[in-house]
Tab-separated table of C-alpha atoms in Angstrom:
chain	number	residue	atom	x	y	z
A	1	MET	CA	-2.328	20.088	19.454
A	2	LYS	CA	-2.890	16.849	17.225
A	3	LEU	CA	0.558	14.881	17.220
A	4	ILE	CA	0.682	11.861	14.382
A	5	ASP	CA	2.453	8.947	15.355
A	6	THR	CA	3.555	7.976	11.376
A	7	HIS	CA	4.806	4.802	12.128
A	8	VAL	CA	3.194	2.070	14.278
A	9	HIS	CA	3.555	-1.525	15.309
A	10	LEU	CA	0.307	-3.124	17.193
A	11	ASN	CA	-0.226	-5.664	15.869
A	12	PHE	CA	3.681	-7.228	17.605
A	13	ASP	CA	2.420	-9.708	20.494
A	14	VAL	CA	3.782	-6.928	22.759
A	15	PHE	CA	0.517	-4.702	22.648
A	16	GLN	CA	-2.507	-8.278	22.396
A	17	ALA	CA	-3.351	-7.754	25.853
A	18	ASP	CA	-3.829	-3.720	25.958
A	19	LEU	CA	-4.871	-2.654	22.930
A	20	PRO	CA	-7.711	-0.301	24.301
A	21	ASP	CA	-5.689	0.783	26.989
A	22	LEU	CA	-2.985	1.868	24.473
A	23	ALA	CA	-5.591	3.811	22.389
A	24	ALA	CA	-7.393	5.472	26.146
A	25	ARG	CA	-3.085	7.210	26.775
A	26	TRP	CA	-2.582	7.701	23.074
A	27	ARG	CA	-5.894	9.897	22.671
A	28	GLU	CA	-5.170	12.043	26.433
A	29	ALA	CA	-1.998	12.320	24.516
A	30	GLU	CA	-3.208	14.453	21.318
A	31	VAL	CA	-2.241	11.653	19.107
A	32	VAL	CA	-5.426	12.050	16.808
A	33	GLY	CA	-4.046	9.944	14.064
A	34	LEU	CA	-1.722	6.935	13.520
A	35	LEU	CA	0.053	4.922	10.270
A	36	HIS	CA	0.484	1.049	10.960
A	37	SER	CA	3.581	-0.532	9.338
A	38	CYS	CA	3.480	-3.692	7.431
A	39	VAL	CA	6.491	-6.089	7.774
A	40	GLU	CA	4.190	-8.293	5.382
A	41	PRO	CA	1.950	-9.133	3.432
A	42	GLN	CA	1.239	-11.701	5.935
A	43	GLU	CA	0.261	-9.479	8.329
A	44	PHE	CA	-2.523	-8.038	6.825
A	45	GLU	CA	-5.315	-8.753	7.816
A	46	SER	CA	-4.266	-8.452	12.157
A	47	ILE	CA	-3.469	-4.989	11.106
A	48	ARG	CA	-7.220	-4.061	9.835
A	49	ALA	CA	-8.507	-6.002	12.520
A	50	ILE	CA	-7.144	-3.262	14.823
A	51	ALA	CA	-7.946	-0.186	12.576
A	52	ASN	CA	-11.519	-1.994	12.000
A	53	GLN	CA	-11.627	-1.562	16.708
A	54	PHE	CA	-10.014	2.513	15.689
A	55	PRO	CA	-10.824	4.989	12.938
A	56	GLU	CA	-7.594	7.178	13.170
A	57	LEU	CA	-6.004	4.192	12.719
A	58	PHE	CA	-5.119	3.505	9.067
A	59	PHE	CA	-2.354	1.265	7.804
A	60	ALA	CA	0.941	-0.053	4.684
A	61	VAL	CA	1.474	-3.354	3.055
A	62	GLY	CA	4.296	-4.596	1.770
A	63	LEU	CA	7.943	-6.370	2.562
A	64	HIS	CA	10.424	-5.944	5.487
A	65	PRO	CA	13.613	-6.213	3.817
A	66	LEU	CA	14.699	-8.552	6.448
A	67	ASP	CA	11.800	-10.852	4.680
A	68	SER	CA	12.730	-10.211	1.207
A	69	PRO	CA	13.998	-14.750	1.339
A	70	LYS	CA	9.785	-14.394	1.722
A	71	TRP	CA	9.342	-13.037	-1.217
A	72	THR	CA	7.765	-15.234	-4.346
A	73	SER	CA	6.981	-14.754	-8.119
A	74	HIS	CA	3.416	-14.444	-5.908
A	75	THR	CA	3.902	-11.753	-3.481
A	76	ALA	CA	3.746	-8.682	-6.588
A	77	ARG	CA	0.182	-9.245	-7.067
A	78	GLN	CA	-0.547	-10.161	-2.995
A	79	ILE	CA	0.914	-6.761	-2.109
A	80	LEU	CA	-1.051	-5.009	-4.881
A	81	GLU	CA	-4.049	-6.459	-4.061
A	82	LEU	CA	-4.085	-6.260	-0.852
A	83	ALA	CA	-3.553	-2.246	-1.541
A	84	GLN	CA	-6.787	-2.396	-3.383
A	85	SER	CA	-8.353	-3.957	-0.925
A	86	ASP	CA	-9.061	-0.788	1.424
A	87	GLY	CA	-9.003	2.888	1.501
A	88	ARG	CA	-7.399	3.343	4.418
A	89	VAL	CA	-3.937	1.837	2.444
A	90	LYS	CA	-2.606	4.225	2.482
A	91	ALA	CA	1.269	4.124	1.907
A	92	ILE	CA	3.340	0.338	0.492
A	93	GLY	CA	5.440	-0.608	3.047
A	94	GLU	CA	7.831	-0.726	4.863
A	95	THR	CA	10.126	-1.800	2.005
A	96	GLY	CA	13.755	-0.465	1.259
A	97	LEU	CA	16.730	-2.620	2.127
A	98	ASP	CA	18.925	-3.024	5.192
A	99	PHE	CA	22.863	-4.563	5.154
A	100	TYR	CA	23.383	-5.046	8.072
A	101	LYS	CA	25.329	-8.867	8.282
A	102	ALA	CA	22.362	-8.983	5.415
A	103	GLU	CA	23.261	-11.600	3.072
A	104	ASP	CA	21.100	-10.847	0.480
A	105	ARG	CA	21.668	-7.200	-0.814
A	106	SER	CA	21.468	-8.135	-4.295
A	107	ARG	CA	17.660	-9.739	-3.228
A	108	GLN	CA	16.832	-6.591	-1.066
A	109	LYS	CA	17.855	-4.748	-4.321
A	110	GLU	CA	14.910	-6.898	-6.249
A	111	VAL	CA	12.511	-6.426	-3.896
A	112	PHE	CA	12.766	-3.165	-2.929
A	113	VAL	CA	12.049	-2.288	-6.946
A	114	ALA	CA	9.067	-3.827	-6.714
A	115	GLN	CA	7.515	-2.502	-4.034
A	116	LEU	CA	8.159	0.849	-5.921
A	117	GLU	CA	6.712	-0.404	-9.172
A	118	ILE	CA	4.030	-1.256	-6.898
A	119	ALA	CA	3.903	2.352	-5.026
A	120	ARG	CA	4.193	4.086	-8.403
A	121	GLN	CA	0.890	1.893	-10.230
A	122	LEU	CA	-1.435	2.609	-7.754
A	123	ASN	CA	0.980	7.230	-7.092
A	124	LYS	CA	0.752	5.439	-3.670
A	125	PRO	CA	4.476	6.495	-1.555
A	126	VAL	CA	6.080	4.273	0.342
A	127	ILE	CA	7.577	3.884	4.250
A	128	ILE	CA	11.487	2.883	3.290
A	129	HIS	CA	13.578	1.783	6.569
A	130	CYS	CA	17.133	1.486	6.143
A	131	ARG	CA	19.751	0.531	7.086
A	132	ASP	CA	23.327	-0.074	6.831
A	133	ALA	CA	22.914	0.617	3.198
A	134	ALA	CA	22.485	5.048	2.928
A	135	ALA	CA	23.850	4.769	-1.302
A	136	ALA	CA	23.218	2.451	-2.483
A	137	LEU	CA	18.959	2.967	-1.997
A	138	ARG	CA	20.225	6.229	-3.303
A	139	ASP	CA	21.609	4.969	-6.196
A	140	ILE	CA	18.622	3.128	-6.922
A	141	CYS	CA	15.642	5.380	-6.145
A	142	ARG	CA	18.248	7.722	-8.192
A	143	GLU	CA	17.892	4.977	-10.810
A	144	PHE	CA	14.706	4.387	-10.505
A	145	TRP	CA	13.323	8.557	-10.874
A	146	GLN	CA	14.866	8.417	-14.327
A	147	LYS	CA	13.226	5.294	-16.462
A	148	GLN	CA	10.189	5.730	-14.515
A	149	GLY	CA	9.761	8.582	-12.473
A	150	GLU	CA	9.659	9.827	-8.465
A	151	VAL	CA	7.635	7.927	-6.022
A	152	PRO	CA	6.774	9.727	-2.950
A	153	GLY	CA	7.761	7.909	0.121
A	154	VAL	CA	9.315	9.055	3.463
A	155	MET	CA	12.354	7.596	4.875
A	156	HIS	CA	10.923	5.748	8.342
A	157	CYS	CA	12.861	5.333	11.919
A	158	TRP	CA	15.975	8.011	10.349
A	159	SER	CA	19.581	7.238	11.735
A	160	GLY	CA	21.058	9.293	8.693
A	161	ASN	CA	24.034	11.370	9.112
A	162	PRO	CA	22.759	15.487	7.152
A	163	GLU	CA	24.339	14.609	3.959
A	164	GLU	CA	22.907	12.025	3.542
A	165	THR	CA	19.549	13.362	4.992
A	166	GLN	CA	20.485	15.822	2.157
A	167	TRP	CA	20.496	12.369	-0.726
A	168	PHE	CA	16.742	11.546	0.005
A	169	LEU	CA	15.315	15.473	0.714
A	170	ASP	CA	16.203	16.643	-3.513
A	171	LEU	CA	14.788	12.758	-4.217
A	172	GLY	CA	11.334	14.569	-2.600
A	173	PHE	CA	10.934	12.046	0.201
A	174	TYR	CA	9.980	13.537	3.709
A	175	ILE	CA	12.093	12.593	6.821
A	176	SER	CA	10.400	11.433	10.239
A	177	PHE	CA	12.538	11.045	13.708
A	178	SER	CA	11.392	8.761	15.645
A	179	GLY	CA	12.585	7.658	19.379
A	180	ILE	CA	16.457	7.657	18.589
A	181	VAL	CA	16.490	11.273	18.132
A	182	THR	CA	16.251	11.971	21.933
A	183	PHE	CA	19.145	9.667	22.304
A	184	LYS	CA	21.844	12.079	24.567
A	185	ASN	CA	24.244	10.717	22.824
A	186	ALA	CA	22.771	10.950	19.467
A	187	LEU	CA	23.873	14.132	18.329
A	188	THR	CA	24.097	13.233	13.951
A	189	VAL	CA	20.480	11.625	13.642
A	190	GLN	CA	20.251	15.829	16.176
A	191	GLY	CA	22.614	17.714	13.353
A	192	SER	CA	19.896	15.902	10.598
A	193	ALA	CA	17.041	17.111	12.381
A	194	GLN	CA	18.364	20.327	11.852
A	195	ILE	CA	18.909	20.602	8.759
A	196	VAL	CA	15.672	18.947	7.130
A	197	PRO	CA	12.310	21.492	6.514
A	198	SER	CA	9.523	21.738	8.483
A	199	ASP	CA	7.146	21.144	5.410
A	200	ARG	CA	9.423	18.335	4.440
A	201	LEU	CA	8.999	16.010	8.597
A	202	LEU	CA	7.651	13.429	10.533
A	203	ILE	CA	7.035	12.365	14.472
A	204	GLU	CA	7.044	8.423	14.153
A	205	THR	CA	7.798	5.873	17.266
A	206	ASP	CA	8.714	3.131	15.341
A	207	CYS	CA	7.002	0.471	18.807
A	208	PRO	CA	7.256	-1.267	20.146
A	209	PHE	CA	10.738	0.000	19.157
A	210	LEU	CA	13.708	3.243	20.409
A	211	ALA	CA	11.355	4.302	23.819
A	212	PRO	CA	12.280	8.140	23.025
A	213	ASN	CA	13.873	9.036	26.714
A	214	PRO	CA	12.662	10.050	29.871
A	215	LYS	CA	11.069	5.848	28.675
A	216	ARG	CA	14.100	4.929	27.186
A	217	GLY	CA	13.799	0.760	27.796
A	218	LYS	CA	10.052	0.789	28.479
A	219	ARG	CA	7.479	-0.486	25.628
A	220	ASN	CA	7.349	2.137	23.609
A	221	GLU	CA	3.541	3.333	22.297
A	222	PRO	CA	1.946	5.465	20.250
A	223	ALA	CA	1.236	7.849	23.472
A	224	TYR	CA	5.338	8.455	23.139
A	225	VAL	CA	5.376	9.859	19.892
A	226	ARG	CA	4.575	13.006	22.141
A	227	TYR	CA	8.679	12.569	23.814
A	228	VAL	CA	9.813	12.832	19.749
A	229	ALA	CA	7.539	15.898	19.098
A	230	GLU	CA	8.673	18.505	21.803
A	231	GLN	CA	12.529	17.140	21.438
A	232	LEU	CA	12.750	17.829	17.734
A	233	GLY	CA	11.483	20.767	19.003
A	234	LYS	CA	13.812	21.923	21.056
A	235	LEU	CA	16.396	20.810	18.136
A	236	ARG	CA	14.848	23.335	15.939
A	237	ASN	CA	13.467	25.975	18.456
A	238	THR	CA	10.295	25.739	17.739
A	239	PRO	CA	7.644	25.622	20.275
A	240	LEU	CA	5.668	22.247	20.044
A	241	GLU	CA	1.899	23.245	18.975
A	242	THR	CA	3.738	24.952	15.774
A	243	LEU	CA	5.208	21.694	15.321
A	244	ALA	CA	3.072	19.093	16.121
A	245	GLN	CA	0.489	21.316	13.135
A	246	GLN	CA	3.211	20.720	10.662
A	247	THR	CA	4.469	17.051	10.906
A	248	SER	CA	0.212	16.966	11.311
A	249	LYS	CA	-0.221	18.234	8.365
A	250	ASN	CA	2.319	16.748	6.563
A	251	ALA	CA	1.917	13.316	6.783
A	252	CYS	CA	-1.609	14.281	5.853
A	253	GLN	CA	-0.054	15.229	3.015
A	254	LEU	CA	2.250	12.563	2.571
A	255	PHE	CA	-0.762	9.946	2.983
A	256	LYS	CA	-3.908	11.251	1.540
A	257	LEU	CA	-4.536	10.740	5.703
A	258	ASP	CA	-9.165	11.721	5.750
A	259	PHE	CA	-9.679	10.652	9.657
A	260	ILE	CA	-12.159	10.757	11.420
A	261	THR	CA	-10.851	12.373	15.226
A	262	PRO	CA	-12.384	9.505	18.177
């Protein structure tokens, strides 16, 4: 069995003391590929340094919506150049909208559109963070698709309802589920997980956040993506091996992964 964790943050301080042990556990859990997201371009070198240690790690570059105040007149060029500087950069992001307690909604929208433009220019997918902003994000994408053309991508750590899920499926996006789908009361997310077509489904940990059951409350890590896959298999009445094969195939297709297993 081969699993691919499509969203990790291994450069965070909580992982620095035991990265080799972390890798040993994800390999034991049959995680053969990982995609490292990026919160801001200043993270790029620390992410690349980790990828230099682990051949199964690929990564992205972008600016998180909560960091939109950091966007300057030079940020777009910086992201563009970094994305072209290393063949292991497979996506732009994470980008998107986060309206939870946000006071900078218009700025977030501007920064999101700018990163859609970079992704389209480079023919790379976007990793999209969306919190309390599904309708606004849908409308931006629809307008962008009409004026400039479609951009492939993934709604990461998805927690929307089935109606919202369908909006983004109609836009061509993949939908990625995290440990949230294993939570007992996450009935809305579980409902969404049941309607995503098999060829549009992805899995992730978003580690170190949102550890799945039975590890909830602990530091999350890539090995735990197996619990996400197991829960999705139960919800979709699909054998774990089949779900692992399909989600790994989807990840390779979206992100154009050509990894070498360690």
